[in-house]
Amino acid sequence: MKVILKSDIKNLGKKFETKKVKRGYFVNFLFPRGYALSATPALEKEATKILNMKKKRSEVKEEHVQEIMDKLKDIQLVFKKNVSEHNRLFDSIAEKDILEALEAKGVSLKKENIRMKSHIKILGEHDVLIHLKEGAELNIKVNVEDEGK
């Protein structure tokens, strides 16, 4: 029997896909738990329309990710901070500082996109990982200089 999935189901399919399953599986498991509906021509048409819209949205999102990646390739951030005599910063550079610096250069990201092992606390050049989505990540250079020099 043909069913339309209402949610992602491991080893079966993704939301809005039309799948063929045994009647007992549908009646005893999928339908009672709200995971699937019996496929009617009208529902199949609607599910196909939704899947096409999702595909178009993901293509647009992919273009947007590539556009941001192109902008980030050439960016190098420079921070001037007060340092102690041991070249340690009085205040560290955190994700929000990097977000603000990127925003000033015309790149809008969320805090979740920036992956730092720890806050930057010493002078020098550091790599910061920017993770946009699975498989789309790159390092940007962050240079920390002494404000007094």
Coordinates of C-alpha atoms in Angstrom, one line a residue:
M1 CA 0.0 0.0 0.0
K2 CA 1.2 3.5 -0.7
V3 CA 1.7 6.0 2.1
I4 CA 2.9 9.5 2.5
L5 CA 5.3 10.0 5.4
K6 CA 4.5 12.8 7.9
S7 CA 8.0 12.7 9.5
D8 CA 11.4 11.3 8.8
I9 CA 11.6 7.6 9.6
K10 CA 14.9 5.9 9.8
N11 CA 15.3 3.1 7.2
L12 CA 12.1 4.2 5.5
G13 CA 12.2 7.7 4.2
K14 CA 12.0 11.4 4.7
K15 CA 9.0 13.6 5.4
F16 CA 6.5 14.0 2.5
E17 CA 8.0 11.1 0.5
T18 CA 5.6 8.5 -1.0
K19 CA 6.5 5.0 0.0
K20 CA 5.1 1.5 -0.5
V21 CA 4.7 -0.4 2.8
K22 CA 2.9 -3.5 3.9
R23 CA -0.7 -2.9 5.1
G24 CA 0.0 -4.3 8.6
Y25 CA 3.0 -2.0 9.1
F26 CA 0.8 1.0 8.2
V27 CA -2.2 0.0 10.2
N28 CA -0.3 -1.2 13.3
F29 CA 2.6 1.2 13.4
L30 CA 2.8 4.2 11.1
F31 CA -0.8 5.4 11.2
P32 CA -1.5 5.1 15.0
R33 CA 1.7 7.0 15.8
G34 CA 1.0 9.7 13.2
Y35 CA 4.0 8.9 11.1
A36 CA 2.1 8.4 7.8
L37 CA -1.2 8.9 5.9
S38 CA -2.7 6.7 3.3
A39 CA -1.7 8.1 -0.1
T40 CA -4.6 9.5 -2.1
P41 CA -4.1 11.3 -5.5
A42 CA -4.7 14.7 -3.9
L43 CA -2.3 14.1 -1.1
E44 CA 0.4 12.7 -3.5
K45 CA 0.1 15.9 -5.6
E46 CA 0.4 18.1 -2.5
A47 CA 3.4 16.1 -1.2
T48 CA 5.1 16.4 -4.6
K49 CA 4.5 20.2 -4.6
I50 CA 6.0 20.5 -1.1
L51 CA 9.0 18.4 -2.0
N52 CA 9.6 20.6 -5.1
M53 CA 9.4 23.7 -2.9
K54 CA 11.9 22.3 -0.4
K55 CA 14.3 21.4 -3.2
K56 CA 14.1 25.0 -4.6
R57 CA 14.7 26.4 -1.1
S58 CA 17.7 24.2 -0.6
E59 CA 19.2 25.3 -3.9
V60 CA 18.8 29.0 -3.0
K61 CA 20.3 28.2 0.4
E62 CA 23.2 26.5 -1.3
E63 CA 23.8 29.6 -3.4
H64 CA 23.7 31.8 -0.3
V65 CA 26.2 29.5 1.5
Q66 CA 28.6 29.7 -1.5
E67 CA 28.2 33.5 -1.6
I68 CA 29.2 33.7 2.1
M69 CA 32.1 31.3 1.5
D70 CA 33.4 33.5 -1.3
K71 CA 33.3 36.6 0.9
L72 CA 35.0 34.8 3.8
K73 CA 37.9 33.5 1.7
D74 CA 39.7 36.9 1.6
I75 CA 38.8 38.2 5.1
Q76 CA 41.4 38.6 7.7
L77 CA 40.3 40.2 11.0
V78 CA 42.7 42.4 13.1
F79 CA 42.0 43.2 16.7
K80 CA 44.0 45.7 18.7
K81 CA 43.9 44.9 22.4
N82 CA 45.7 46.0 25.6
V83 CA 48.1 43.3 26.7
S84 CA 50.1 42.6 29.9
E85 CA 53.9 42.4 30.0
H86 CA 53.6 38.6 29.3
N87 CA 51.8 39.3 26.0
R88 CA 48.5 38.1 27.3
L89 CA 45.3 40.0 26.6
F90 CA 43.5 41.7 29.5
D91 CA 40.2 40.6 27.9
S92 CA 39.8 37.7 25.5
I93 CA 38.4 37.6 22.0
A94 CA 35.2 35.6 21.9
E95 CA 32.7 34.6 19.3
K96 CA 30.6 37.7 19.7
D97 CA 33.7 39.9 19.0
I98 CA 34.4 37.9 15.8
L99 CA 30.7 38.3 14.8
E100 CA 30.8 42.0 15.2
A101 CA 34.0 42.3 13.2
L102 CA 32.5 40.2 10.4
E103 CA 29.4 42.2 10.5
A104 CA 31.5 45.4 10.0
K105 CA 32.9 43.7 6.8
G106 CA 29.5 42.9 5.5
V107 CA 29.2 39.2 6.5
S108 CA 26.2 38.2 8.6
L109 CA 26.5 35.0 10.6
K110 CA 25.1 33.4 13.8
K111 CA 27.1 32.6 16.9
E112 CA 26.6 28.8 16.1
N113 CA 28.6 29.3 12.9
I114 CA 31.8 30.2 14.7
R115 CA 33.7 27.3 16.2
M116 CA 36.5 28.2 18.6
K117 CA 38.3 25.7 20.9
S118 CA 38.7 28.5 23.4
H119 CA 38.6 32.3 23.5
I120 CA 41.7 34.0 22.1
K121 CA 43.9 35.3 25.0
I122 CA 47.4 35.9 23.5
L123 CA 48.9 38.0 20.8
G124 CA 49.5 36.7 17.3
E125 CA 47.7 35.0 14.4
H126 CA 45.0 32.5 15.1
D127 CA 42.7 30.4 12.9
V128 CA 39.0 30.4 13.6
L129 CA 36.7 27.8 12.0
I130 CA 33.5 29.1 10.3
H131 CA 31.0 26.3 9.9
L132 CA 28.1 27.2 7.7
K133 CA 26.6 23.7 7.1
E134 CA 27.8 20.1 6.8
G135 CA 30.6 20.1 4.3
A136 CA 30.8 23.9 4.1
E137 CA 33.4 25.3 6.5
L138 CA 36.6 27.2 6.3
N139 CA 39.2 28.9 8.5
I140 CA 39.7 32.7 8.7
K141 CA 42.7 34.4 10.1
V142 CA 42.4 36.5 13.2
N143 CA 45.4 38.6 14.0
V144 CA 45.7 40.1 17.5
E145 CA 48.0 43.1 17.9
D146 CA 49.1 45.2 20.9
E147 CA 47.1 48.4 21.0
G148 CA 50.0 50.3 22.6
K149 CA 52.4 49.8 19.7

